[in-house]
């Protein structure tokens, strides 16, 4: 009967676009999304890759260019003034916060009972902050967040750089990310195999045909040691290392250095420095390239023929063909923009539910542009004149028309229509902001003088607060994993500064995103600290989150305590220990403590005057004798 199929999935909010969803098949237009229909792309990823292209077109003001492939040249007249891009930039700024801080719990505590743990936490916090500064972490986060907010997903890749002696951080477009998700598990689980793949164009100057590059990270059982070599065709490959054969024993695989063979099960295990117990699994890296002409038959990104692959080689000469990374995790982090639904893996773009409003806004802008042409150059009707059909008439300064006895000029005023179109555009912009949950004050379109009070301003930011809370919740676990992976890579790379260090949980704290009244926060902190309901460490942390220019909380606390002489006096009265008081002030106690000379009070003599010390002594003696 030709019934229309109803497709409901993570990207069905784009089904209203004819170019994205065919009326009967529910598949994207092949001419508009040819890269999504490549032979190596799995069928389950076609709609996802097409969605990324549509969203990227909105971000770059190219929706009309994309629609032209189906609707013809008339679609290129669409006016796009960057409203989606402005929404993305605003949301990225809010979810990032004004600043980002790496915090290791316990590093800023000065009165802890275990000084060793506090020193270890402070040391790890210092090393992580140095790494973040060297690796330009805020910039990498900004790159990933713009992908996540605009497309719905962002991807981080961590790897050890032996030349720079630190973990490197890269961001990838989610269109290059192809995880192998479990069929019977939760889509939110960490995948056991991840592919990063993209096509390389033809390079005629170097004689290279179109190619496909795939980088694969896979968790698998620990195998015997391998070494770089070449096959019969001269391709670089890895081969197992074997022992020398003797007359009595055949060659057997060599167990890698640091690995142990379990005689009972025959499996190989190793002890990683960050784990309490040994593990039997490790992460393997494969970096290979295929010519697209060799990819024939029923294949996809997860089943490419290895006999056609050309494996890459890293800077140390190791062939990247199942290279053992000596890690028990895959150093690829997928960051969704929103909390994925149950049993789902992918996030959702912040523009998803407002795309139709953006389409209507673009149509209104297009109509406004056409109406402004007639407003600036009005239409004129001439009556009662001898009009020569071969002559063209134009309206401009100094133009003269010869009219008859009842002749007249009639102008058509289109400015009211233009005014209505502009007001309609403002309504659509407000509707889009409401759908995305971006109040006018966050977009900077509200006049501050029209805000009745600070409480009213805070209420207007309620939708934005819930939005950013949900977006940061989706990123909290991945931010923690990022810092955990960095610590493990430092240990795996055997960096001398990390020798003997045990990794600790670290947090990536994002700063405030709304206007903060620093004076009000200072008053709250001062009142609470004087009332002894919060510690000095908590007070400093609250000031840092409010945007006060405090670079290092621990050093700030030390500087405050170094001038807290009244607190030092109370500490001396309570403990009577000069060394602890000196440590509190950050100073060194004197080696010898001389007792102060007592000053005795001068008592009046019997004659009413003030006597000397001898008179006082005699008076005391006389009093004692009489007694």
Coordinates of C-alpha atoms in Angstrom, one line a residue:
X1 CA 0.0 0.0 0.0
X2 CA 3.0 2.3 0.0
X3 CA 2.8 3.0 3.7
X4 CA 5.3 5.5 5.1
X5 CA 7.8 4.2 7.6
X6 CA 8.1 6.1 10.9
X7 CA 11.8 6.2 12.0
X8 CA 12.4 7.2 15.6
X9 CA 16.0 7.1 16.8
X10 CA 18.6 9.5 18.2
X11 CA 18.5 11.6 15.0
X12 CA 14.8 11.5 14.1
X13 CA 14.4 15.2 15.1
X14 CA 15.8 15.8 11.6
X15 CA 13.2 13.8 9.8
X16 CA 11.2 16.9 8.9
X17 CA 13.9 17.8 6.3
X18 CA 13.3 16.1 3.0
X19 CA 17.0 16.1 2.2
X20 CA 17.7 14.1 5.4
X21 CA 14.8 11.5 5.4
X22 CA 13.3 10.0 2.3
X23 CA 9.5 10.0 2.4
X24 CA 9.3 6.2 2.2
X25 CA 12.7 4.8 3.1
X26 CA 13.7 7.2 5.9
X27 CA 17.3 7.4 4.7
X28 CA 19.4 10.6 3.9
X29 CA 19.7 11.9 0.4
X30 CA 22.6 10.2 -1.4
X31 CA 23.7 13.2 -3.4
X32 CA 23.8 15.4 -0.3
X33 CA 25.6 12.9 1.8
X34 CA 27.9 10.8 -0.4
X35 CA 30.5 10.3 2.3
X36 CA 28.0 8.6 4.6
X37 CA 27.4 6.0 1.9
X38 CA 31.0 5.0 1.5
X39 CA 31.5 1.2 1.2
X40 CA 33.4 1.1 4.5
X41 CA 30.8 3.0 6.6
X42 CA 28.4 0.7 8.6
X43 CA 24.7 1.1 7.8
X44 CA 24.0 2.0 11.4
X45 CA 26.3 5.1 11.1
X46 CA 24.7 6.6 7.9
X47 CA 22.1 8.7 9.7
X48 CA 24.7 9.8 12.4
X49 CA 27.2 11.0 9.8
X50 CA 24.5 12.8 7.8
X51 CA 23.3 14.5 10.9
X52 CA 26.8 15.9 11.6
X53 CA 27.0 17.3 8.1
X54 CA 23.6 19.1 8.5
X55 CA 24.6 20.5 11.8
X56 CA 27.9 21.7 10.5
X57 CA 26.1 23.4 7.6
X58 CA 24.0 25.4 10.1
X59 CA 27.1 26.4 12.0
X60 CA 28.8 27.6 8.8
X61 CA 25.8 29.3 7.2
X62 CA 25.7 26.7 4.4
X63 CA 22.2 25.2 4.7
X64 CA 21.1 26.8 1.5
X65 CA 24.1 25.3 -0.3
X66 CA 23.3 21.9 1.1
X67 CA 19.6 22.2 0.1
X68 CA 20.5 23.2 -3.4
X69 CA 21.4 19.6 -4.1
X70 CA 17.8 18.6 -3.8
X71 CA 15.7 21.8 -4.3
X72 CA 17.7 23.5 -7.1
X73 CA 19.4 26.9 -7.4
X74 CA 16.5 28.7 -5.8
X75 CA 17.6 27.3 -2.4
X76 CA 20.8 29.4 -2.6
X77 CA 18.7 32.6 -2.0
X78 CA 18.3 31.6 1.6
X79 CA 19.6 34.3 4.0
X80 CA 21.7 32.9 6.9
X81 CA 23.1 35.5 9.4
X82 CA 24.9 33.2 11.9
X83 CA 22.2 32.7 14.6
X84 CA 23.0 29.0 15.1
X85 CA 26.7 29.7 15.4
X86 CA 26.0 32.5 17.9
X87 CA 24.0 30.0 20.0
X88 CA 26.8 27.4 19.9
X89 CA 29.4 30.0 20.9
X90 CA 27.3 31.1 23.9
X91 CA 26.6 27.6 25.1
X92 CA 30.3 26.7 24.8
X93 CA 31.3 29.7 26.9
X94 CA 28.8 28.8 29.6
X95 CA 29.6 25.1 29.8
X96 CA 33.3 25.9 29.8
X97 CA 33.1 28.5 32.5
X98 CA 35.3 31.5 32.9
X99 CA 38.3 29.4 34.0
X100 CA 39.1 25.8 34.6
X101 CA 41.1 24.4 37.6
X102 CA 42.5 21.0 38.3
X103 CA 41.9 20.0 41.9
X104 CA 43.1 17.0 43.8
X105 CA 41.1 16.5 46.9
X106 CA 43.2 17.0 50.0
X107 CA 45.9 19.1 48.3
X108 CA 44.7 22.4 49.8
X109 CA 44.1 21.1 53.3
X110 CA 46.7 22.5 55.8
X111 CA 45.4 21.0 59.0
X112 CA 45.1 17.4 57.9
X113 CA 46.2 14.7 60.3
X114 CA 48.2 12.8 57.6
X115 CA 50.8 15.2 56.2
X116 CA 52.2 12.5 53.8
X117 CA 48.8 12.2 52.0
X118 CA 48.4 15.9 51.8
X119 CA 51.9 16.4 50.4
X120 CA 51.2 13.6 47.8
X121 CA 47.9 15.2 46.8
X122 CA 49.6 18.6 46.5
X123 CA 52.4 17.2 44.4
X124 CA 50.1 15.4 42.0
X125 CA 48.0 18.6 41.7
X126 CA 51.1 20.6 40.9
X127 CA 52.2 18.1 38.2
X128 CA 48.8 17.9 36.6
X129 CA 48.6 21.7 36.4
X130 CA 52.0 21.9 34.8
X131 CA 50.9 19.3 32.2
X132 CA 47.7 21.3 31.5
X133 CA 49.7 24.4 30.9
X134 CA 52.2 22.7 28.6
X135 CA 49.5 20.9 26.7
X136 CA 47.2 23.9 26.3
X137 CA 44.3 22.1 28.0
X138 CA 41.8 25.0 27.9
X139 CA 42.3 25.3 24.1
X140 CA 41.9 21.6 23.6
X141 CA 38.8 21.6 25.7
X142 CA 37.4 24.5 23.7
X143 CA 37.9 22.6 20.5
X144 CA 36.2 19.5 21.9
X145 CA 33.3 21.5 23.5
X146 CA 32.5 23.2 20.2
X147 CA 32.1 19.9 18.5
X148 CA 30.1 18.5 21.4
X149 CA 27.7 21.4 21.6
X150 CA 27.2 21.8 17.9
X151 CA 27.3 18.2 16.7
X152 CA 26.3 16.4 19.9
X153 CA 29.6 14.5 20.5
X154 CA 33.2 15.3 21.0
X155 CA 36.3 13.0 21.1
X156 CA 39.6 13.2 23.0
X157 CA 42.7 11.1 22.2
X158 CA 45.6 10.7 24.6
X159 CA 49.0 9.2 23.7
X160 CA 52.5 9.2 25.1
X161 CA 55.0 11.4 23.3
X162 CA 58.5 10.1 24.0
X163 CA 60.1 13.2 22.5
X164 CA 58.2 15.7 24.7
X165 CA 58.1 13.2 27.6
X166 CA 54.4 13.9 28.4
X167 CA 51.0 12.7 27.4
X168 CA 49.6 14.6 24.4
X169 CA 46.0 15.5 23.9
X170 CA 44.2 15.7 20.6
X171 CA 40.6 16.3 19.6
X172 CA 38.8 14.5 16.8
X173 CA 35.7 15.2 14.8
X174 CA 33.0 12.7 15.9
X175 CA 32.5 11.8 12.3
X176 CA 35.8 10.0 12.5
X177 CA 34.8 8.1 15.6
X178 CA 33.5 4.5 15.1
X179 CA 33.1 2.6 18.4
X180 CA 32.3 -1.1 18.3
X181 CA 29.4 -1.2 20.8
X182 CA 28.2 -4.4 22.5
X183 CA 25.0 -5.8 21.1
X184 CA 23.7 -7.1 24.4
X185 CA 25.1 -4.4 26.8
X186 CA 24.5 -0.9 27.7
X187 CA 25.5 1.6 25.0
X188 CA 26.9 3.8 27.7
X189 CA 29.6 1.2 28.6
X190 CA 33.1 1.8 27.5
X191 CA 33.6 0.0 24.1
X192 CA 36.2 -2.7 23.8
X193 CA 37.3 -1.6 20.4
X194 CA 37.4 1.9 18.9
X195 CA 38.2 3.0 15.3
X196 CA 39.2 6.5 14.2
X197 CA 38.9 6.5 10.4
X198 CA 38.8 9.0 7.6
X199 CA 39.4 9.1 3.8
X200 CA 42.5 10.7 2.3
X201 CA 42.2 12.4 -1.1
X202 CA 44.2 11.5 -4.2
X203 CA 47.6 13.0 -4.4
X204 CA 48.7 13.1 -8.0
X205 CA 52.0 14.8 -7.3
X206 CA 53.1 11.9 -5.1
X207 CA 51.3 9.2 -7.1
X208 CA 48.9 8.3 -4.3
X209 CA 45.4 7.0 -4.9
X210 CA 42.4 7.8 -2.7
X211 CA 43.0 6.0 0.6
X212 CA 41.3 5.1 3.9
X213 CA 43.2 5.5 7.1
X214 CA 42.1 3.7 10.2
X215 CA 43.5 3.9 13.7
X216 CA 42.3 1.1 16.0
X217 CA 42.5 0.8 19.8
X218 CA 41.5 -2.6 21.1
X219 CA 41.4 -4.3 24.5
X220 CA 42.5 -7.9 24.3
X221 CA 44.3 -10.6 26.2
X222 CA 48.1 -10.1 26.8
X223 CA 50.0 -12.0 24.1
X224 CA 53.7 -13.1 23.8
X225 CA 56.2 -10.4 22.8
X226 CA 56.3 -9.2 19.1
X227 CA 58.9 -7.3 17.1
X228 CA 58.9 -5.2 14.0
X229 CA 59.6 -6.9 10.7
X230 CA 58.5 -7.2 7.0
X231 CA 56.5 -9.8 5.2
X232 CA 57.2 -11.5 1.8
X233 CA 55.8 -8.5 0.0
X234 CA 58.0 -6.0 1.8
X235 CA 55.3 -4.6 4.0
X236 CA 56.1 -3.6 7.6
X237 CA 54.4 -6.0 10.0
X238 CA 54.8 -7.4 13.6
X239 CA 55.8 -11.0 14.2
X240 CA 56.1 -13.0 17.5
X241 CA 59.5 -13.3 19.0
X242 CA 60.5 -17.0 19.3
X243 CA 63.2 -18.7 21.3
X244 CA 66.0 -20.5 19.6
X245 CA 65.3 -24.0 18.6
X246 CA 67.4 -26.8 19.9
X247 CA 67.6 -30.5 19.2
X248 CA 65.3 -31.3 22.0
X249 CA 62.9 -28.4 22.1
X250 CA 61.1 -26.5 19.3
X251 CA 61.0 -22.7 19.3
X252 CA 58.3 -21.2 21.6
X253 CA 57.0 -17.6 21.9
X254 CA 58.8 -15.3 24.3
X255 CA 56.9 -13.8 27.1
X256 CA 57.3 -10.0 27.3
X257 CA 59.5 -8.3 29.8
X258 CA 57.6 -7.8 33.1
X259 CA 54.9 -10.3 32.1
X260 CA 54.2 -13.6 33.9
X261 CA 52.8 -16.8 32.5
X262 CA 50.1 -18.5 34.6
X263 CA 51.0 -22.1 34.4
X264 CA 47.5 -23.3 35.4
X265 CA 45.5 -21.4 32.8
X266 CA 48.2 -20.7 30.2
X267 CA 47.3 -17.0 30.2
X268 CA 49.8 -14.1 30.5
X269 CA 49.3 -11.4 33.2
X270 CA 51.2 -8.3 34.3
X271 CA 51.1 -5.8 37.2
X272 CA 50.5 -2.2 36.3
X273 CA 51.9 0.4 38.7
X274 CA 48.5 2.0 39.2
X275 CA 46.6 -1.2 40.0
X276 CA 46.5 -3.3 43.2
X277 CA 46.2 -6.6 41.4
X278 CA 47.5 -8.0 38.2
X279 CA 45.5 -8.0 34.9
X280 CA 45.3 -10.2 31.9
X281 CA 44.3 -7.6 29.4
X282 CA 46.1 -4.8 27.5
X283 CA 45.4 -2.2 24.8
X284 CA 46.7 -2.8 21.3
X285 CA 47.2 0.0 18.7
X286 CA 46.9 -0.5 14.9
X287 CA 47.4 2.3 12.4
X288 CA 46.9 1.1 8.8
X289 CA 45.9 2.6 5.4
X290 CA 44.0 1.0 2.5
X291 CA 43.5 2.1 -1.1
X292 CA 39.8 2.6 -1.7
X293 CA 40.0 0.6 -4.9
X294 CA 41.0 -2.5 -2.9
X295 CA 37.9 -2.3 -0.6
X296 CA 35.4 -4.4 -2.4
X297 CA 32.7 -6.8 -1.3
X298 CA 30.6 -6.8 1.9
X299 CA 33.0 -5.0 4.3
X300 CA 32.8 -2.2 6.8
X301 CA 35.1 -0.3 9.1
X302 CA 35.4 -3.2 11.5
X303 CA 36.1 -5.9 8.9
X304 CA 38.7 -4.4 6.5
X305 CA 41.0 -6.9 4.9
X306 CA 44.4 -7.0 6.7
X307 CA 46.2 -8.4 3.6
X308 CA 45.5 -5.1 1.8
X309 CA 46.7 -2.9 4.6
X310 CA 49.8 -0.8 4.8
X311 CA 50.8 -0.4 8.5
X312 CA 52.4 2.8 9.7
X313 CA 55.6 3.1 11.8
X314 CA 56.0 5.4 14.8
X315 CA 59.0 7.6 15.6
X316 CA 60.9 4.8 17.4
X317 CA 60.6 2.4 14.4
X318 CA 57.8 0.3 15.9
X319 CA 55.4 -1.1 13.4
X320 CA 51.8 -0.1 14.5
X321 CA 50.3 -3.6 13.9
X322 CA 48.7 -4.6 17.2
X323 CA 51.4 -2.8 19.1
X324 CA 51.1 -3.5 22.8
X325 CA 50.7 -0.1 24.5
X326 CA 51.3 -1.5 28.0
X327 CA 48.0 0.1 29.2
X328 CA 44.9 -1.5 30.6
X329 CA 42.5 1.1 29.1
X330 CA 41.7 2.6 25.7
X331 CA 43.0 6.2 25.7
X332 CA 40.0 7.5 23.7
X333 CA 37.3 9.5 25.4
X334 CA 33.9 10.1 23.9
X335 CA 32.3 13.2 25.4
X336 CA 28.5 13.5 24.8
X337 CA 26.9 16.9 24.9
X338 CA 23.9 15.6 26.9
X339 CA 23.3 12.6 29.1
X340 CA 22.5 9.8 26.7
X341 CA 19.2 8.0 27.0
X342 CA 19.2 4.6 28.6
X343 CA 21.2 2.0 26.5
X344 CA 22.3 4.8 24.1
X345 CA 25.8 6.0 23.4
X346 CA 25.4 9.3 21.5
X347 CA 24.6 12.8 22.8
X348 CA 22.3 15.3 21.2
X349 CA 23.2 18.7 19.7
X350 CA 22.1 21.8 21.6
X351 CA 20.5 23.0 18.3
X352 CA 18.5 19.8 17.7
X353 CA 15.1 20.9 19.0
X354 CA 15.4 24.5 17.6
X355 CA 16.3 23.7 14.0
X356 CA 12.8 24.4 12.6
X357 CA 12.8 27.7 14.4
X358 CA 16.1 28.5 12.7
X359 CA 14.6 27.6 9.4
X360 CA 11.7 29.9 9.9
X361 CA 14.1 32.6 11.0
X362 CA 16.1 32.2 7.9
X363 CA 13.0 32.4 5.7
X364 CA 11.9 35.6 7.5
X365 CA 15.3 37.1 7.0
X366 CA 15.1 36.2 3.3
X367 CA 11.7 37.9 3.0
X368 CA 13.0 40.9 4.9
X369 CA 15.9 41.2 2.5
X370 CA 13.5 41.2 -0.5
X371 CA 11.1 43.7 1.2
X372 CA 13.9 46.1 2.0
X373 CA 14.7 46.3 -1.7
X374 CA 11.3 47.7 -2.4
X375 CA 11.4 49.9 0.7
X376 CA 14.7 51.5 -0.3
X377 CA 13.7 51.8 -3.9
X378 CA 9.9 52.2 -3.9
X379 CA 7.6 51.0 -6.7
X380 CA 6.0 53.9 -8.7
X381 CA 2.9 53.8 -10.9
X382 CA 2.5 56.4 -13.7
X383 CA -0.9 57.4 -15.0
X384 CA -1.9 60.1 -17.5
X385 CA 1.4 60.2 -19.5
X386 CA 2.4 59.2 -22.9
X387 CA 4.5 56.1 -22.2
X388 CA 6.8 54.9 -24.9
X389 CA 6.9 51.1 -24.6
X390 CA 10.5 51.1 -25.9
X391 CA 11.7 53.4 -23.2
X392 CA 12.7 52.2 -19.7
X393 CA 11.8 54.5 -16.8
X394 CA 13.7 54.8 -13.6
X395 CA 13.1 56.6 -10.3
X396 CA 15.9 58.6 -8.8
X397 CA 16.9 62.1 -7.7
X398 CA 16.2 64.7 -10.4
X399 CA 14.0 62.4 -12.4
X400 CA 11.1 64.3 -14.3
X401 CA 8.0 62.8 -15.8
X402 CA 5.6 64.6 -18.2
X403 CA 2.1 63.9 -17.2
X404 CA -1.2 64.7 -18.8
X405 CA -4.1 66.8 -17.5
X406 CA -5.2 64.1 -15.0
X407 CA -1.8 62.4 -14.7
X408 CA -0.4 61.4 -11.3
X409 CA 2.4 59.3 -9.7
X410 CA 1.4 56.6 -7.2
X411 CA 4.0 55.0 -4.9
X412 CA 3.6 51.8 -3.0
X413 CA 4.9 51.9 0.6
X414 CA 6.2 48.5 1.7
X415 CA 7.7 49.6 5.0
X416 CA 4.8 48.3 7.1
X417 CA 5.4 44.8 5.7
X418 CA 9.1 45.1 6.4
X419 CA 8.4 46.2 10.0
X420 CA 6.1 43.2 10.5
X421 CA 8.8 40.9 9.1
X422 CA 11.4 42.3 11.5
X423 CA 9.1 41.9 14.5
X424 CA 8.3 38.4 13.4
X425 CA 12.0 37.7 13.2
X426 CA 12.5 38.9 16.8
X427 CA 9.7 36.6 17.9
X428 CA 11.3 33.7 16.2
X429 CA 14.7 34.5 17.7
X430 CA 13.0 34.6 21.2
X431 CA 11.3 31.3 20.4
X432 CA 14.6 29.6 19.5
X433 CA 16.2 31.0 22.6
X434 CA 13.4 29.6 24.7
X435 CA 13.6 26.2 23.1
X436 CA 17.4 26.0 23.6
X437 CA 16.9 27.4 27.2
X438 CA 19.1 30.5 26.6
X439 CA 17.5 33.5 28.3
X440 CA 18.0 36.9 26.8
X441 CA 20.3 38.0 29.6
X442 CA 22.7 35.2 28.7
X443 CA 22.7 36.1 25.0
X444 CA 23.4 39.8 25.8
X445 CA 20.2 41.0 24.1
X446 CA 18.5 42.3 27.3
X447 CA 18.9 45.9 28.4
X448 CA 20.4 45.7 31.9
X449 CA 18.4 48.8 32.9
X450 CA 15.2 46.9 32.4
X451 CA 16.0 44.3 35.0
X452 CA 13.9 45.2 38.1
X453 CA 16.2 43.5 40.6
X454 CA 18.9 41.0 41.1
X455 CA 16.4 38.4 42.3
X456 CA 14.5 38.8 39.1
X457 CA 17.7 38.3 37.1
X458 CA 18.5 35.2 39.1
X459 CA 15.0 33.8 38.3
X460 CA 15.4 34.5 34.6
X461 CA 18.6 32.4 34.6
X462 CA 16.8 29.3 36.0
X463 CA 16.4 27.5 32.6
X464 CA 20.1 28.2 31.9
X465 CA 21.1 26.8 35.3
X466 CA 19.3 23.5 34.7
X467 CA 20.7 23.3 31.1
X468 CA 24.3 23.8 32.1
X469 CA 23.9 21.5 35.1
X470 CA 22.8 18.7 32.8
X471 CA 25.5 19.4 30.3
X472 CA 28.2 19.5 32.9
X473 CA 26.9 16.3 34.4
X474 CA 27.4 14.6 31.1
X475 CA 31.0 15.7 31.1
X476 CA 31.9 15.2 34.8
X477 CA 32.9 11.5 34.5
X478 CA 34.8 12.0 31.3
X479 CA 36.8 14.9 32.8
X480 CA 37.7 12.7 35.7
X481 CA 38.8 9.9 33.3
X482 CA 40.9 12.3 31.3
X483 CA 43.0 13.3 34.4
X484 CA 43.2 9.6 35.5
X485 CA 44.5 8.6 32.1
X486 CA 47.1 11.4 32.1
X487 CA 48.5 10.1 35.5
X488 CA 48.6 6.5 34.2
X489 CA 50.4 7.6 31.0
X490 CA 53.0 9.5 33.0
X491 CA 53.6 6.3 35.0
X492 CA 53.7 4.1 31.9
X493 CA 56.1 6.5 30.2
X494 CA 58.4 6.3 33.4
X495 CA 58.7 10.0 33.7
X496 CA 61.2 10.8 36.5
X497 CA 59.0 13.3 38.2
X498 CA 56.3 10.7 38.7
X499 CA 58.6 8.0 40.1
X500 CA 57.1 6.5 43.2
X501 CA 53.8 8.4 42.9
X502 CA 50.5 6.6 43.3
X503 CA 47.7 8.2 41.2
X504 CA 44.9 10.0 43.1
X505 CA 41.4 11.0 42.0
X506 CA 41.5 14.5 40.4
X507 CA 38.7 16.8 39.3
X508 CA 38.5 19.3 36.6
X509 CA 36.5 22.2 38.1
X510 CA 34.8 24.5 35.7
X511 CA 34.3 28.1 36.7
X512 CA 31.1 30.1 37.0
X513 CA 29.2 31.0 33.9
X514 CA 26.8 33.6 35.2
X515 CA 27.5 37.1 36.5
X516 CA 28.8 36.8 40.1
X517 CA 28.5 39.4 42.8
X518 CA 32.0 39.2 44.2
X519 CA 31.1 41.6 47.0
X520 CA 28.1 39.4 48.2
X521 CA 30.3 36.3 48.0
X522 CA 33.0 38.0 50.1
X523 CA 30.5 39.0 52.7
X524 CA 29.1 35.5 52.9
X525 CA 32.5 33.9 53.2
X526 CA 33.7 36.4 55.8
X527 CA 30.6 36.0 57.9
X528 CA 30.7 32.2 57.7
X529 CA 34.5 32.0 58.5
X530 CA 34.2 34.3 61.5
X531 CA 31.3 32.2 62.8
X532 CA 33.6 29.1 62.5
X533 CA 31.1 27.2 60.3
X534 CA 33.5 26.9 57.4
X535 CA 37.3 26.3 57.3
X536 CA 39.8 28.7 55.7
X537 CA 40.3 26.2 52.9
X538 CA 36.6 26.2 52.1
X539 CA 36.5 30.0 52.2
X540 CA 39.4 30.3 49.8
X541 CA 37.8 27.8 47.5
X542 CA 34.5 29.7 47.5
X543 CA 36.4 32.9 46.5
X544 CA 38.2 31.1 43.7
X545 CA 34.9 29.8 42.3
X546 CA 33.5 33.3 42.5
X547 CA 36.2 34.6 40.3
X548 CA 38.7 36.2 42.7
X549 CA 42.2 36.3 41.3
X550 CA 43.7 33.6 43.5
X551 CA 46.1 31.4 41.5
X552 CA 47.1 28.9 44.2
X553 CA 44.8 28.3 47.1
X554 CA 47.5 26.5 49.2
X555 CA 50.0 29.4 48.8
X556 CA 47.2 31.9 49.6
X557 CA 46.4 30.1 52.8
X558 CA 50.1 30.1 53.8
X559 CA 50.3 33.8 53.2
X560 CA 47.2 34.5 55.3
X561 CA 48.5 32.4 58.2
X562 CA 51.9 34.0 58.0
X563 CA 50.2 37.3 59.1
X564 CA 47.7 35.8 61.6
X565 CA 49.5 36.8 64.8
X566 CA 46.3 36.7 66.9
X567 CA 45.6 33.2 65.8
X568 CA 49.2 32.3 66.5
X569 CA 48.9 33.7 70.1
X570 CA 45.8 31.6 70.7
X571 CA 47.6 28.6 69.3
X572 CA 50.5 29.2 71.7
X573 CA 48.2 29.5 74.7
X574 CA 46.4 26.3 73.7
X575 CA 49.5 24.1 73.0
X576 CA 52.4 25.8 74.6
X577 CA 54.6 24.6 71.8
X578 CA 56.8 27.2 70.1
X579 CA 57.7 24.9 67.2
X580 CA 54.1 24.4 66.1
X581 CA 53.4 28.1 66.4
X582 CA 56.4 28.9 64.3
X583 CA 55.3 26.3 61.7
X584 CA 51.9 27.9 61.6
X585 CA 53.4 31.3 60.8
X586 CA 55.8 29.8 58.3
X587 CA 58.8 30.9 60.4
X588 CA 61.6 29.2 62.3
X589 CA 61.5 29.0 66.0
X590 CA 64.5 30.4 68.0
X591 CA 66.8 27.7 69.3
X592 CA 66.9 28.9 73.0
X593 CA 64.0 30.4 74.9
X594 CA 65.3 32.8 77.6
X595 CA 62.8 33.3 80.4
X596 CA 61.6 36.9 80.6
X597 CA 62.5 39.1 83.6
X598 CA 59.5 39.4 85.9
X599 CA 58.3 42.8 86.6
X600 CA 56.9 43.0 90.1
X601 CA 54.2 45.6 91.0
X602 CA 55.1 48.5 93.3
X603 CA 53.0 48.6 96.4
X604 CA 52.4 51.8 98.6
X605 CA 54.2 52.1 102.0
X606 CA 52.5 52.8 105.3
X607 CA 53.0 56.5 105.0
X608 CA 50.8 56.5 101.9
X609 CA 53.7 57.1 99.5
X610 CA 55.4 54.6 97.2
X611 CA 58.3 52.8 98.8
X612 CA 61.3 51.2 97.2
X613 CA 61.8 47.5 96.7
X614 CA 63.6 47.2 100.1
X615 CA 60.7 49.0 101.9
X616 CA 58.3 46.6 100.2
X617 CA 60.4 43.6 101.4
X618 CA 60.6 45.0 104.9
X619 CA 56.9 45.7 105.0
X620 CA 56.3 42.1 104.0
X621 CA 58.7 40.8 106.7
X622 CA 57.1 43.1 109.3
X623 CA 53.7 41.9 108.4
X624 CA 54.9 38.4 108.7
X625 CA 56.5 39.1 112.2
X626 CA 53.4 40.6 113.6
X627 CA 51.4 37.8 112.3

